CSV table of C-alpha atoms and ligand atoms in Angstrom, one decimal:
chain,number,residue,atom,x,y,z
A,1,MET,CA,3.2,7.0,-28.0
A,2,LYS,CA,7.0,6.7,-28.2
A,3,THR,CA,8.1,3.0,-28.2
A,4,GLN,CA,11.7,1.8,-27.9
A,5,VAL,CA,13.0,-1.8,-27.6
A,6,VAL,CA,15.6,-2.0,-24.8
A,7,PRO,CA,18.1,-4.7,-25.8
A,8,VAL,CA,18.6,-7.0,-22.7
A,9,ASP,CA,20.6,-10.2,-23.0
A,10,GLY,CA,18.6,-13.2,-21.8
A,11,TRP,CA,15.2,-11.5,-22.0
A,12,LEU,CA,12.8,-12.1,-24.9
A,13,LYS,CA,11.6,-8.5,-25.2
A,14,VAL,CA,11.9,-5.4,-23.1
A,15,VAL,CA,10.1,-2.3,-24.3
A,16,HIS,CA,10.1,1.3,-23.0
A,17,PHE,CA,6.8,3.2,-23.6
A,18,GLU,CA,6.4,7.0,-23.3
A,19,ASP,CA,3.3,9.1,-23.8
A,20,ALA,CA,3.9,12.6,-22.6
A,21,ASN,CA,0.3,13.7,-23.0
A,22,ALA,CA,-0.9,10.9,-20.7
A,23,GLY,CA,2.0,11.2,-18.3
A,24,LEU,CA,3.0,7.6,-19.1
A,25,ASN,CA,6.6,6.4,-18.6
A,26,ALA,CA,6.6,2.6,-18.5
A,27,ILE,CA,8.6,-0.6,-19.2
A,28,ILE,CA,7.1,-3.9,-20.2
A,29,SER,CA,9.6,-6.7,-19.7
A,30,VAL,CA,8.9,-10.1,-21.2
A,31,HIS,CA,11.5,-12.6,-19.9
A,32,ASP,CA,10.4,-15.8,-21.5
A,33,ALA,CA,7.4,-17.1,-23.5
A,34,THR,CA,8.2,-20.7,-23.8
A,35,LEU,CA,5.2,-21.9,-21.8
A,36,GLY,CA,2.8,-19.4,-23.3
A,37,PRO,CA,2.2,-15.7,-23.4
A,38,ALA,CA,3.9,-13.8,-20.6
A,39,CYS,CA,1.8,-13.0,-17.6
A,40,GLY,CA,2.6,-10.9,-14.6
A,41,GLY,CA,1.4,-7.8,-12.8
A,42,CYS,CA,2.0,-4.1,-13.3
A,43,ARG,CA,3.7,-2.1,-10.5
A,44,ILE,CA,3.3,1.6,-10.2
A,45,ARG,CA,6.1,3.2,-8.2
A,46,PRO,CA,8.0,6.5,-8.2
A,47,TYR,CA,11.3,4.9,-9.1
A,48,ALA,CA,14.3,7.1,-8.5
A,49,SER,CA,15.7,6.5,-12.0
A,50,PHE,CA,15.1,4.7,-15.3
A,51,GLY,CA,17.7,2.2,-14.3
A,52,GLU,CA,16.1,1.3,-11.0
A,53,GLY,CA,12.7,0.7,-12.8
A,54,LEU,CA,14.4,-1.3,-15.5
A,55,GLU,CA,16.2,-3.5,-12.9
A,56,ASP,CA,12.9,-4.1,-11.1
A,57,ALA,CA,11.0,-5.0,-14.3
A,58,LYS,CA,13.8,-7.4,-15.4
A,59,ARG,CA,14.1,-9.1,-12.0
A,60,LEU,CA,10.4,-9.4,-11.5
A,61,SER,CA,9.7,-10.7,-15.1
A,62,ARG,CA,12.4,-13.4,-14.7
A,63,GLY,CA,10.8,-14.3,-11.4
A,64,MET,CA,7.4,-14.7,-13.2
A,65,THR,CA,8.9,-17.2,-15.6
A,66,PHE,CA,9.9,-19.3,-12.6
A,67,LYS,CA,6.7,-18.6,-10.7
A,68,ASN,CA,4.4,-19.5,-13.6
A,69,ALA,CA,6.4,-22.7,-14.4
A,70,LEU,CA,6.2,-24.0,-10.8
A,71,GLY,CA,2.6,-22.7,-10.4
A,72,GLY,CA,1.6,-25.1,-13.2
A,73,ILE,CA,0.0,-22.5,-15.5
A,74,PRO,CA,0.8,-22.2,-19.3
A,75,PHE,CA,2.3,-18.7,-19.2
A,76,GLY,CA,5.7,-17.2,-19.6
A,77,GLY,CA,7.3,-14.5,-17.4
A,78,GLY,CA,6.5,-10.9,-17.8
A,79,LYS,CA,6.1,-7.8,-15.7
A,80,ALA,CA,5.5,-4.1,-16.2
A,81,VAL,CA,6.5,-1.0,-14.2
A,82,ILE,CA,5.1,2.5,-14.5
A,83,PHE,CA,7.2,5.3,-13.2
A,84,ALA,CA,4.7,7.3,-11.2
A,85,ASP,CA,3.3,7.8,-7.7
A,86,PRO,CA,0.2,5.7,-7.4
A,87,ARG,CA,-1.3,8.1,-4.8
A,88,LYS,CA,-1.0,11.2,-7.0
A,89,ASP,CA,-0.3,10.4,-10.7
A,90,LYS,CA,-2.8,7.7,-11.5
A,91,THR,CA,-5.3,9.0,-14.0
A,92,PRO,CA,-7.6,7.3,-16.5
A,93,GLU,CA,-5.4,8.8,-19.3
A,94,LEU,CA,-2.3,7.2,-17.8
A,95,LEU,CA,-4.1,3.8,-17.3
A,96,HIS,CA,-5.5,3.9,-20.9
A,97,ALA,CA,-2.1,4.8,-22.3
A,98,PHE,CA,-0.6,1.8,-20.4
A,99,GLY,CA,-3.4,-0.4,-21.7
A,100,ARG,CA,-2.7,0.7,-25.3
A,101,ALA,CA,1.0,-0.2,-24.7
A,102,VAL,CA,0.0,-3.7,-23.5
A,103,GLU,CA,-2.4,-4.1,-26.5
A,104,SER,CA,0.3,-3.0,-28.9
A,105,LEU,CA,2.3,-6.2,-28.0
A,106,GLY,CA,-0.6,-8.2,-29.5
A,107,GLY,CA,-1.0,-10.7,-26.7
A,108,LEU,CA,2.7,-11.4,-25.9
A,109,TYR,CA,2.0,-10.0,-22.4
A,110,TYR,CA,-1.0,-10.1,-20.1
A,111,THR,CA,-1.0,-7.6,-17.3
A,112,ALA,CA,-2.7,-7.7,-13.8
A,113,GLU,CA,-2.5,-6.1,-10.4
A,114,ASP,CA,0.7,-5.5,-8.4
A,115,SER,CA,1.8,-2.9,-5.9
A,116,GLY,CA,0.0,0.4,-6.8
A,117,VAL,CA,-2.5,-1.2,-9.2
A,118,THR,CA,-6.1,-2.0,-8.1
A,119,GLU,CA,-8.9,-4.0,-9.6
A,120,ASP,CA,-10.5,-0.7,-10.7
A,121,ASP,CA,-7.4,0.2,-12.5
A,122,ILE,CA,-7.4,-3.1,-14.4
A,123,GLN,CA,-11.1,-2.4,-15.3
A,124,THR,CA,-9.9,1.0,-16.7
A,125,MET,CA,-7.1,-0.7,-18.7
A,126,ARG,CA,-9.6,-3.2,-20.0
A,127,GLU,CA,-11.4,-0.4,-21.8
A,128,VAL,CA,-8.5,-0.4,-24.3
A,129,THR,CA,-6.9,-3.8,-24.0
A,130,GLN,CA,-8.1,-7.4,-23.9
A,131,TYR,CA,-4.8,-8.4,-22.3
A,132,ALA,CA,-5.5,-7.3,-18.7
A,133,ALA,CA,-6.8,-9.7,-16.1
A,134,GLY,CA,-7.5,-9.9,-12.4
A,135,ILE,CA,-11.1,-8.5,-12.4
A,136,ALA,CA,-14.2,-10.1,-10.9
A,137,ALA,CA,-16.3,-10.3,-14.1
A,138,LYS,CA,-20.0,-11.2,-14.1
A,139,GLY,CA,-19.1,-14.9,-14.5
A,140,GLY,CA,-17.7,-14.9,-11.0
A,141,THR,CA,-14.0,-15.1,-11.9
A,142,GLY,CA,-11.2,-14.5,-9.6
A,143,GLY,CA,-10.8,-10.7,-9.4
A,144,ASN,CA,-8.2,-9.1,-7.2
A,145,PRO,CA,-5.6,-11.8,-6.6
A,146,SER,CA,-4.4,-10.6,-3.2
A,147,PRO,CA,-6.7,-12.7,-1.0
A,148,PHE,CA,-5.7,-15.8,-3.0
A,149,THR,CA,-2.0,-15.0,-2.7
A,150,ALA,CA,-2.5,-14.6,1.1
A,151,ARG,CA,-4.2,-18.0,1.2
A,152,GLY,CA,-1.4,-19.7,-0.7
A,153,VAL,CA,1.2,-18.0,1.6
A,154,TRP,CA,-0.7,-19.3,4.7
A,155,ARG,CA,-0.6,-22.8,3.3
A,156,GLY,CA,3.1,-22.3,2.6
A,157,VAL,CA,3.7,-21.1,6.1
A,158,GLN,CA,2.0,-24.3,7.4
A,159,ALA,CA,4.2,-26.5,5.1
A,160,ALA,CA,7.4,-24.7,6.2
A,161,ALA,CA,6.4,-24.9,9.9
A,162,ARG,CA,5.9,-28.7,9.5
A,163,ALA,CA,9.2,-29.2,7.7
A,164,ARG,CA,11.4,-27.0,9.9
A,165,LEU,CA,9.7,-26.9,13.3
A,166,GLY,CA,7.8,-30.2,13.2
A,167,ALA,CA,4.6,-28.3,13.9
A,168,GLU,CA,1.4,-29.8,12.7
A,169,THR,CA,-0.5,-26.5,13.4
A,170,LEU,CA,0.5,-22.9,13.7
A,171,LYS,CA,-1.3,-22.6,17.0
A,172,ASP,CA,0.9,-20.7,19.5
A,173,LEU,CA,3.7,-20.3,17.0
A,174,ARG,CA,5.0,-16.7,16.9
A,175,VAL,CA,4.9,-15.1,13.4
A,176,CYS,CA,6.2,-11.7,12.4
A,177,VAL,CA,4.4,-10.2,9.4
A,178,LEU,CA,6.4,-7.3,7.8
A,179,GLY,CA,3.9,-5.3,5.7
A,180,VAL,CA,0.2,-5.6,6.5
A,181,GLY,CA,-1.1,-4.4,3.2
A,182,ALA,CA,-3.5,-6.3,0.8
A,183,VAL,CA,-1.7,-9.7,1.3
A,184,GLY,CA,-0.1,-9.2,4.7
A,185,MET,CA,-3.3,-8.2,6.4
A,186,GLU,CA,-5.2,-11.2,5.0
A,187,LEU,CA,-2.4,-13.5,5.9
A,188,ALA,CA,-2.4,-12.0,9.5
A,189,ARG,CA,-6.1,-12.8,9.7
A,190,LEU,CA,-5.7,-16.4,8.6
A,191,LEU,CA,-2.7,-16.9,11.0
A,192,HIS,CA,-4.7,-15.3,13.9
A,193,LYS,CA,-7.6,-17.6,13.1
A,194,GLU,CA,-5.4,-20.6,13.4
A,195,GLY,CA,-4.1,-19.4,16.8
A,196,ALA,CA,-0.7,-18.0,15.9
A,197,LYS,CA,0.7,-15.2,18.0
A,198,LEU,CA,1.4,-12.2,15.7
A,199,VAL,CA,4.0,-9.4,15.6
A,200,VAL,CA,3.4,-6.9,12.9
A,201,ALA,CA,5.3,-4.0,11.3
A,202,ASP,CA,4.5,-1.5,8.6
A,203,ILE,CA,5.3,2.1,7.6
A,204,ASN,CA,1.6,2.6,7.5
A,205,GLU,CA,0.7,3.2,11.2
A,206,SER,CA,-3.0,2.8,10.7
A,207,ALA,CA,-2.6,-0.6,9.1
A,208,VAL,CA,-0.5,-1.7,12.2
A,209,SER,CA,-3.1,-0.4,14.6
A,210,GLN,CA,-5.8,-2.3,12.7
A,211,ALA,CA,-3.8,-5.6,13.1
A,212,VAL,CA,-3.2,-4.8,16.8
A,213,GLU,CA,-6.8,-4.2,17.4
A,214,ASN,CA,-8.3,-7.1,15.3
A,215,PHE,CA,-5.7,-9.8,15.9
A,216,GLY,CA,-4.1,-8.9,19.2
A,217,ALA,CA,-0.8,-8.4,17.4
A,218,GLU,CA,2.3,-6.9,19.0
A,219,ARG,CA,3.7,-3.9,17.2
A,220,VAL,CA,7.3,-3.6,16.2
A,221,SER,CA,9.1,-1.0,14.0
A,222,PRO,CA,9.9,-2.0,10.4
A,223,ASP,CA,13.6,-1.9,11.1
A,224,ASP,CA,13.3,-4.3,14.0
A,225,ALA,CA,10.9,-6.7,12.4
A,226,ILE,CA,13.7,-9.0,11.2
A,227,ALA,CA,15.0,-9.3,14.8
A,228,ALA,CA,11.6,-10.0,16.4
A,229,ASN,CA,11.7,-13.0,18.7
A,230,VAL,CA,9.5,-15.2,16.5
A,231,ASP,CA,9.5,-18.7,15.0
A,232,ILE,CA,8.5,-17.5,11.5
A,233,PHE,CA,9.3,-14.3,9.6
A,234,ALA,CA,6.8,-13.4,6.9
A,235,PRO,CA,8.1,-10.6,4.7
A,236,CYS,CA,5.0,-9.1,2.9
A,237,ALA,CA,6.2,-5.6,2.1
A,238,MET,CA,8.8,-4.8,-0.6
A,239,GLY,CA,11.7,-7.0,-1.6
A,240,GLY,CA,15.2,-7.2,-0.3
A,241,SER,CA,14.5,-7.7,3.4
A,242,ILE,CA,17.1,-10.5,3.6
A,243,ASN,CA,20.5,-9.0,3.0
A,244,VAL,CA,24.0,-9.0,4.4
A,245,HIS,CA,23.1,-6.4,6.9
A,246,SER,CA,19.9,-8.0,8.2
A,247,ILE,CA,20.6,-11.7,8.1
A,248,ASP,CA,22.6,-11.8,11.3
A,249,ARG,CA,19.7,-10.1,13.1
A,250,LEU,CA,17.2,-12.7,12.1
A,251,SER,CA,15.9,-14.8,14.9
A,252,ALA,CA,13.3,-16.9,13.1
A,253,LYS,CA,14.0,-20.4,11.9
A,254,VAL,CA,11.5,-20.1,9.0
A,255,ILE,CA,11.1,-17.4,6.3
A,256,ALA,CA,7.8,-17.6,4.5
A,257,GLY,CA,6.0,-14.5,3.2
A,258,SER,CA,4.5,-13.0,0.1
A,259,ALA,CA,7.0,-10.3,-1.0
A,260,ASN,CA,8.7,-10.8,-4.3
A,261,ASN,CA,12.5,-10.8,-4.4
A,262,GLN,CA,12.9,-11.3,-0.6
A,263,LEU,CA,16.6,-12.1,-1.0
A,264,LEU,CA,18.5,-8.9,-1.9
A,265,THR,CA,21.3,-10.9,-3.5
A,266,PRO,CA,21.4,-14.6,-4.6
A,267,ASP,CA,24.0,-15.5,-2.1
A,268,MET,CA,21.5,-15.1,0.7
A,269,ASP,CA,20.0,-18.4,-0.4
A,270,GLN,CA,23.1,-20.3,0.7
A,271,ALA,CA,23.6,-18.1,3.7
A,272,LEU,CA,20.2,-19.0,5.0
A,273,ASN,CA,20.8,-22.7,4.4
A,274,ASP,CA,24.2,-22.4,6.3
A,275,ARG,CA,22.3,-20.9,9.2
A,276,ASP,CA,19.7,-23.7,9.1
A,277,VAL,CA,16.9,-21.2,8.4
A,278,LEU,CA,14.2,-22.7,6.1
A,279,TYR,CA,13.4,-20.3,3.3
A,280,ALA,CA,10.1,-20.9,1.4
A,281,PRO,CA,11.2,-19.5,-2.1
A,282,ASP,CA,9.2,-16.4,-2.7
A,283,TYR,CA,7.9,-17.1,-6.2
A,284,VAL,CA,6.7,-20.5,-5.1
A,285,ILE,CA,4.8,-19.5,-2.0
A,286,ASN,CA,3.3,-16.4,-3.5
A,287,ALA,CA,2.0,-17.9,-6.7
A,288,ALA,CA,-1.7,-18.3,-5.9
A,289,GLY,CA,-2.5,-14.8,-7.1
A,290,VAL,CA,-1.1,-15.3,-10.6
A,291,ILE,CA,-2.6,-18.8,-10.7
A,292,SER,CA,-6.0,-17.2,-10.2
A,293,VAL,CA,-5.2,-14.7,-12.9
A,294,GLY,CA,-4.0,-17.4,-15.2
A,295,LEU,CA,-7.2,-19.5,-14.7
A,296,GLU,CA,-9.2,-16.4,-15.4
A,297,ILE,CA,-7.4,-15.7,-18.7
A,298,LEU,CA,-7.9,-19.4,-19.7
A,299,GLY,CA,-11.6,-19.2,-18.8
A,300,GLN,CA,-11.1,-22.0,-16.3
A,301,TRP,CA,-11.5,-20.1,-13.0
A,302,THR,CA,-13.7,-21.9,-10.4
A,303,ALA,CA,-13.2,-21.6,-6.6
A,304,GLN,CA,-12.7,-25.4,-6.5
A,305,GLU,CA,-10.1,-25.4,-9.2
A,306,LEU,CA,-8.2,-22.6,-7.6
A,307,SER,CA,-8.4,-24.2,-4.2
A,308,MET,CA,-6.9,-27.4,-5.6
A,309,ARG,CA,-4.1,-25.4,-7.2
A,310,ILE,CA,-3.4,-23.6,-4.0
A,311,ASP,CA,-3.0,-26.9,-2.2
A,312,ARG,CA,-0.5,-27.9,-4.9
A,313,ILE,CA,1.7,-24.9,-3.7
A,314,SER,CA,2.3,-26.7,-0.4
A,315,ASP,CA,3.0,-30.0,-2.2
A,316,THR,CA,5.6,-28.2,-4.3
A,317,LEU,CA,7.1,-26.6,-1.2
A,318,ASP,CA,7.2,-30.0,0.5
A,319,GLU,CA,9.1,-31.4,-2.4
A,320,ILE,CA,11.6,-28.5,-2.4
A,321,PHE,CA,12.1,-28.8,1.4
A,322,THR,CA,12.6,-32.5,1.2
A,323,ARG,CA,15.2,-32.2,-1.6
A,324,SER,CA,16.9,-29.4,0.1
A,325,LYS,CA,17.4,-31.4,3.2
A,326,ALA,CA,18.4,-34.6,1.4
A,327,GLU,CA,20.9,-32.8,-0.8
A,328,ASN,CA,21.9,-30.1,1.7
A,329,ARG,CA,21.3,-27.4,-1.0
A,330,PRO,CA,19.5,-24.1,-0.5
A,331,THR,CA,15.8,-24.1,-1.2
A,332,GLY,CA,16.0,-21.3,-3.7
A,333,ALA,CA,18.5,-23.2,-5.8
A,334,ILE,CA,16.3,-26.3,-5.8
A,335,ALA,CA,13.2,-24.2,-6.8
A,336,ASP,CA,15.1,-22.6,-9.7
A,337,GLN,CA,16.3,-26.0,-10.9
A,338,LEU,CA,12.7,-27.4,-10.8
A,339,ALA,CA,11.4,-24.4,-12.7
A,340,MET,CA,14.1,-24.5,-15.3
A,341,GLU,CA,13.4,-28.2,-15.9
A,342,VAL,CA,9.7,-27.3,-16.6
A,343,VAL,CA,10.7,-24.6,-19.1
A,344,ALA,CA,13.3,-26.8,-20.7
A,345,LYS,CA,10.9,-29.7,-21.1
A,346,ALA,CA,8.3,-27.4,-22.8
A,347,ALA,CA,11.0,-26.1,-25.1
A,348,GLN,CA,12.1,-29.6,-26.1
A,349,LYS,CA,8.4,-30.6,-26.7
A,350,ALA,CA,7.8,-27.5,-28.9
A,351,GLU,CA,11.0,-28.2,-30.9
A,352,ALA,CA,10.1,-31.9,-31.4
A,353,GLU,CA,6.6,-30.8,-32.5
A,354,SER,CA,7.9,-28.3,-35.0
A,355,ARG,CA,10.4,-30.9,-36.4
A,356,ALA,CA,7.6,-33.4,-36.8
A,357,MET,CA,5.6,-30.8,-38.7
A,358,LEU,CA,8.4,-30.1,-41.1
A,359,ALA,CA,9.2,-33.8,-41.6
B,1,LIG,P1,0.5,-3.6,-0.7
B,1,LIG,O1,1.1,-2.4,-1.3
B,1,LIG,O2,-1.0,-3.7,-0.5
B,1,LIG,O3,1.1,-3.8,0.8
B,1,LIG,C1,2.4,-3.6,1.1
B,1,LIG,C2,2.5,-3.1,2.5
B,1,LIG,O4,3.9,-3.0,2.9
B,1,LIG,C3,1.8,-1.8,2.7
B,1,LIG,O5,1.0,-1.8,3.8
B,1,LIG,C4,3.0,-0.8,2.9
B,1,LIG,O6,2.7,0.3,3.8
B,1,LIG,C5,4.1,-1.7,3.5
B,1,LIG,N1,5.4,-1.3,3.3
B,1,LIG,C6,6.0,-0.8,2.2
B,1,LIG,N2,7.3,-0.6,2.4
B,1,LIG,C7,7.6,-0.9,3.7
B,1,LIG,C8,8.7,-0.9,4.5
B,1,LIG,N3,9.9,-0.4,4.0
B,1,LIG,N4,8.6,-1.3,5.8
B,1,LIG,C9,7.4,-1.8,6.3
B,1,LIG,N5,6.3,-1.8,5.5
B,1,LIG,C10,6.4,-1.4,4.3
B,1,LIG,O7,1.1,-4.8,-1.5
B,1,LIG,P2,0.6,-6.3,-1.5
B,1,LIG,O8,-0.3,-6.5,-2.7
B,1,LIG,O9,0.1,-6.7,-0.2
B,1,LIG,O10,2.0,-7.1,-1.8
B,1,LIG,C11,2.9,-7.3,-0.8
B,1,LIG,C12,4.1,-8.0,-1.4
B,1,LIG,O11,3.7,-9.2,-1.9
B,1,LIG,C13,4.8,-7.2,-2.6
B,1,LIG,O12,6.2,-7.5,-2.5
B,1,LIG,C14,4.2,-7.9,-3.8
B,1,LIG,O13,5.0,-7.8,-4.9
B,1,LIG,C15,4.1,-9.3,-3.3
B,1,LIG,N6,3.0,-10.1,-4.0
B,1,LIG,C16,1.8,-9.7,-4.0
B,1,LIG,C17,0.8,-10.4,-4.7
B,1,LIG,C18,-0.6,-10.0,-4.7
B,1,LIG,O14,-1.5,-10.8,-5.1
B,1,LIG,N7,-1.0,-8.8,-4.3
B,1,LIG,C19,1.2,-11.6,-5.4
B,1,LIG,C20,2.5,-12.0,-5.4
B,1,LIG,C21,3.4,-11.2,-4.7
């Protein structure tokens, strides 16, 4: 395996791994490990270039630092990307080679599911590394995090609807779910169960048909999802759906979905605030999956513990929404500030402890 550290300012460790025999080309990006070993999923995508994959790994791993901090789990931020097409290129050899790459970091980074990586894939990685989580082991641990993520997002949608629309329930509210995959479909089910009226979009026509059939959803094209006449827009596909081109087409007053990096550029945070659109910061609302994985790694996973932690996501969002309104500052900026405070506090504590040990 060819291993090369990629120097990136502000990131703890970014490593490029290549194993030609196994077809592996991957980056593991560890942004920060102040709170504990880095933890975050592995994404398999046919990136157009090395630079595109590196940017994704960097952005996502930084997001994990913030997500884990506000999710209340003792893990730093990390993420991995594999340059491959998950439908064609995924082989046991590739997954083993990636598992060996994870293992070579000696516990600095724990991997888990993300787009293109299933629970079975994690099982395969586990044959060569102990630092892979998100599998339903015999002890009844969490397993695939997607249903938990969906549950956390649903609770977050409720919190946002209360804060911005004064709605105590989602009944009869109109919600557009963009991307009805593992998380989006389960979110759609929960929303439907609560009586919300659904509009769905996906590039996968059969997933859309399933949502239309099962939940009485209206169908809209992915390009028009942002402009759907709804109260709440829930982006659950890939990132970047809120951008300079799309923002003026948005009709919803709330954005609350599972996708990572929903805002293509940081200035969208202020732009949404200026338009009086309440944005539930992505890494806060979608944290339940990694919280489940974190509890699994710590050996503390129980359904009850997870459910309590998921409820805390809405408490955190309530706090962010209240502060945003009181200070007239964008929700994303408030979330970043809260997360940085958690990390800074932990760094201060660690420094004080090491000084005390030396004294
Ligand atoms: P997934 O791959 O199962 O689902 C994504 C869905 O989006 C698919 O149905 C896909 O066809 C659709 N899609 C992709 N590009 C699209 C486009 N341009 N327009 C419309 N639809 C498109 O992934 P997932 O696990 O459901 O994750 C969804 C999002 O939530 C991702 O951004 C992921 O990073 C994020 N997320 C997931 C979890 C989790 O536990 N799975 C946790 C945190 C964040």
